[in-house]
Amino acid sequence: MDIRTFAPGNYRFIEGVSQYSAGVAALDGHEIVRVRFRRSVPLAEGFGRVEAWLGEAGRPLTAFCACELRSPEPFSEDGFRTFNQRYTETLDRWGILHDGWNPVARSNVCPEIGAPAEPGFHAFCYTRPAKAAAPSFVIAGSGETVEGQANYRDHIVRLGDTGPGAIREKAEFVLAAMEARLAALGFGWSDTTAAQVYTVHDFHPVVADMAGRGVADGGMTWHFARPPVVDIEFEMDCRGVAVEQIA
């Protein structure tokens, strides 16, 4: 995995796909702050609130480094591409798209119960100066498929199968992706402050194995939600941040 530095945002990132990077970490002398909205905020309004928050914090728009989105239901592949184009237009306007790369890490999931009426923000992260700050990072969401290909469907692990064995294989694939991204930035599960699982399927048989690998060292939260694209069934993200706020 290739790591690039986004100096205007004071963070480095793992090269990803056009809609997001695979993860970010604050540069020395800076820390990542996570801000969660009490309820999902529609995309346009959410970008406006992020912009206002950064302004009040005295930070440039380029300090925006990660976000967690919520959508009404899983997208078709074409629908996901259309949504991503809409999303990245704002990042481009903010001067964040960098040398053909999108440095911002992201997850985007669909609550099975109480889903929003339209796509919007659940949380966002930004960098700020901090003397002697502990290293902080956010690993982007990933499901049981290979990213960066012509489509997701042809690369989904155990496509259409949600039996116990399939869920285990899907989870193993996702865990490997999380661990590879953590390692690329120089971290491991012991450095995380939170791990999040997104699925509507019973993954209890895998929980002990996950805990044994250290996934739950900083706490593990299960969101009863689906990944953002039809037929993907299991997704995770994780982070290591010292400051979290509620907006």
XYZ file of C-alpha atoms in Angstrom:
247
model
C 0.000 0.000 0.000
C 1.371 3.411 -0.962
C 1.308 6.247 1.557
C 1.119 9.886 0.498
C 1.320 13.080 2.524
C -1.417 15.673 2.193
C 0.472 18.638 3.624
C -2.426 21.151 3.357
C -4.461 18.893 5.662
C -1.604 17.918 8.019
C -2.133 14.205 7.493
C -0.900 11.268 5.454
C -3.137 8.779 3.693
C -3.193 5.359 2.086
C -3.911 5.573 -1.627
C -7.416 4.287 -2.269
C -10.095 4.797 -4.892
C -11.648 7.932 -6.346
C -14.293 8.251 -3.630
C -12.040 7.785 -0.596
C -8.627 6.825 0.709
C -8.070 3.611 2.655
C -7.042 5.449 5.811
C -5.480 8.586 7.271
C -3.073 9.454 10.086
C -2.224 12.853 11.528
C 1.245 14.216 10.912
C 3.577 14.896 13.841
C 2.430 17.858 15.906
C -1.220 17.271 14.987
C -4.123 15.127 16.126
C -7.388 13.933 14.609
C -10.653 15.006 16.242
C -13.904 13.109 15.603
C -17.243 14.925 15.688
C -20.505 12.954 15.666
C -23.869 14.489 14.863
C -26.746 13.537 17.167
C -28.718 12.453 14.110
C -27.931 12.077 10.432
C -27.566 15.405 8.621
C -28.368 15.529 4.860
C -25.259 15.701 2.708
C -25.414 19.344 1.580
C -26.375 20.590 5.034
C -23.715 18.369 6.553
C -20.977 19.836 4.381
C -22.192 23.280 5.423
C -22.016 22.356 9.108
C -18.546 20.854 8.660
C -17.389 24.043 6.961
C -18.794 26.181 9.786
C -17.231 23.935 12.451
C -13.805 24.103 10.821
C -14.086 27.874 10.532
C -14.916 28.231 14.218
C -12.018 25.900 15.064
C -9.659 28.057 13.009
C -8.895 25.175 10.641
C -8.787 25.211 6.831
C -11.221 23.112 4.825
C -8.295 20.888 3.865
C -8.150 19.700 7.510
C -11.265 17.571 6.777
C -9.771 14.073 6.741
C -12.505 11.449 7.290
C -16.248 11.011 7.495
C -18.931 8.456 8.277
C -22.033 8.647 6.101
C -25.501 7.117 6.361
C -27.741 6.269 3.388
C -31.373 5.106 3.083
C -30.578 1.762 1.426
C -27.764 0.033 -0.460
C -26.996 1.548 -3.844
C -26.788 -0.213 -7.171
C -23.281 0.040 -8.589
C -24.393 2.787 -10.993
C -26.189 4.592 -8.191
C -23.078 4.432 -6.016
C -20.949 5.940 -8.778
C -23.444 8.790 -9.182
C -23.495 9.423 -5.435
C -19.699 9.432 -5.243
C -19.456 11.990 -8.021
C -21.820 14.270 -6.096
C -19.843 13.763 -2.888
C -16.411 14.409 -4.391
C -17.533 17.620 -6.110
C -17.464 19.355 -2.724
C -14.046 17.928 -1.869
C -12.749 19.235 -5.178
C -14.187 22.680 -4.464
C -12.547 22.631 -1.033
C -9.134 21.946 -2.586
C -8.853 18.476 -1.055
C -8.506 16.247 -4.117
C -4.734 15.923 -4.390
C -2.653 14.959 -7.440
C -5.505 12.804 -8.740
C -6.083 11.195 -5.323
C -8.844 11.602 -2.771
C -7.112 11.657 0.644
C -10.287 11.587 2.765
C -11.137 8.278 4.480
C -14.819 7.307 4.531
C -17.452 4.794 5.488
C -21.016 4.874 4.154
C -23.573 2.427 5.514
C -27.325 1.946 5.513
C -29.152 1.483 8.856
C -31.657 -1.356 8.635
C -33.913 0.432 11.126
C -34.366 4.194 11.294
C -32.503 4.923 8.077
C -32.359 8.576 6.951
C -34.551 9.768 4.101
C -31.483 10.773 2.094
C -27.711 10.273 2.306
C -26.039 12.345 4.982
C -23.364 12.719 7.633
C -23.150 10.656 10.811
C -19.685 11.912 11.817
C -16.591 13.617 10.472
C -12.946 14.033 11.444
C -10.444 16.817 11.064
C -6.869 17.565 12.057
C -5.674 20.257 14.431
C -2.317 21.233 15.937
C -1.497 19.430 19.182
C 1.813 19.397 21.007
C 3.007 15.957 22.084
C -0.213 14.379 20.802
C -0.467 10.601 20.666
C -0.597 9.258 17.090
C -4.149 9.344 15.723
C -5.685 7.692 12.680
C -8.892 6.599 10.946
C -9.166 3.466 8.810
C -11.805 3.673 6.075
C -14.705 1.260 5.850
C -14.246 -1.874 3.762
C -16.538 -4.742 2.846
C -15.896 -8.272 1.614
C -14.957 -7.326 -1.922
C -11.954 -6.033 -3.833
C -11.993 -2.278 -4.324
C -10.781 -0.386 -7.359
C -12.071 -2.902 -9.911
C -14.620 -2.391 -12.691
C -17.366 -3.509 -10.305
C -17.840 -4.888 -6.805
C -20.168 -7.789 -7.574
C -17.663 -9.960 -9.436
C -15.279 -9.834 -6.462
C -17.623 -10.323 -3.482
C -16.618 -13.151 -1.136
C -19.285 -15.905 -1.174
C -21.710 -13.798 -3.225
C -25.333 -14.343 -2.214
C -24.454 -16.624 0.702
C -25.154 -15.414 4.242
C -24.857 -18.727 6.076
C -22.545 -19.016 9.097
C -19.600 -20.263 7.045
C -19.984 -17.472 4.499
C -20.222 -14.786 7.179
C -17.026 -16.144 8.721
C -15.208 -15.953 5.368
C -16.539 -12.469 4.736
C -15.427 -11.336 8.193
C -11.979 -12.868 7.713
C -11.565 -11.007 4.422
C -12.580 -7.697 6.000
C -10.396 -8.233 9.065
C -7.407 -8.858 6.803
C -8.137 -5.594 4.986
C -8.349 -3.687 8.286
C -5.098 -5.193 9.515
C -3.289 -4.424 6.257
C -4.422 -0.806 6.388
C -3.464 -0.449 10.047
C -0.026 -1.908 9.338
C 0.504 0.376 6.349
C 0.151 3.392 8.648
C 2.278 1.783 11.361
C -0.489 0.699 13.735
C -2.236 -2.398 15.054
C -5.421 -3.296 16.919
C -3.819 -2.316 20.231
C -3.650 1.282 18.954
C -7.365 1.543 18.181
C -9.855 3.338 20.389
C -12.877 1.931 18.545
C -13.778 -0.659 15.915
C -17.156 -0.668 14.167
C -18.927 -3.594 12.491
C -21.755 -3.059 9.993
C -23.963 -6.038 9.137
C -27.533 -7.239 9.597
C -26.381 -10.854 9.909
C -25.492 -12.864 12.992
C -21.704 -12.806 13.309
C -21.588 -14.005 16.933
C -19.630 -17.180 16.034
C -16.800 -14.948 14.800
C -16.733 -12.538 17.772
C -14.411 -14.622 19.958
C -11.903 -14.918 17.120
C -12.116 -11.170 16.510
C -11.524 -10.436 20.182
C -8.613 -12.860 20.190
C -6.985 -10.872 17.387
C -7.325 -7.685 19.446
C -10.218 -6.137 17.517
C -12.110 -5.354 20.720
C -9.130 -3.948 22.638
C -10.523 -0.426 22.323
C -14.162 -1.505 22.177
C -16.175 -2.908 19.290
C -19.544 -1.491 18.246
C -22.069 -3.385 16.124
C -24.223 -1.193 13.890
C -27.323 -2.984 12.573
C -26.706 -1.663 9.093
C -25.869 -2.801 5.595
C -22.791 -1.819 3.547
C -23.478 0.777 0.833
C -23.655 -1.461 -2.247
C -26.179 -4.242 -2.949
C -24.914 -7.773 -2.135
C -22.070 -6.670 0.172
C -22.986 -8.011 3.619
C -20.177 -7.250 6.107
C -18.165 -4.074 6.629
C -15.826 -2.632 9.247
C -13.864 0.487 10.036
C -11.728 1.494 13.016
C -9.946 4.474 14.496
C -7.484 5.622 17.110
C -8.375 9.123 18.316
C -8.131 10.781 21.717
C -10.781 13.487 21.198
C -14.415 12.848 20.237
C -17.196 15.417 20.377
C -20.958 15.529 19.791
C -22.414 18.244 17.569
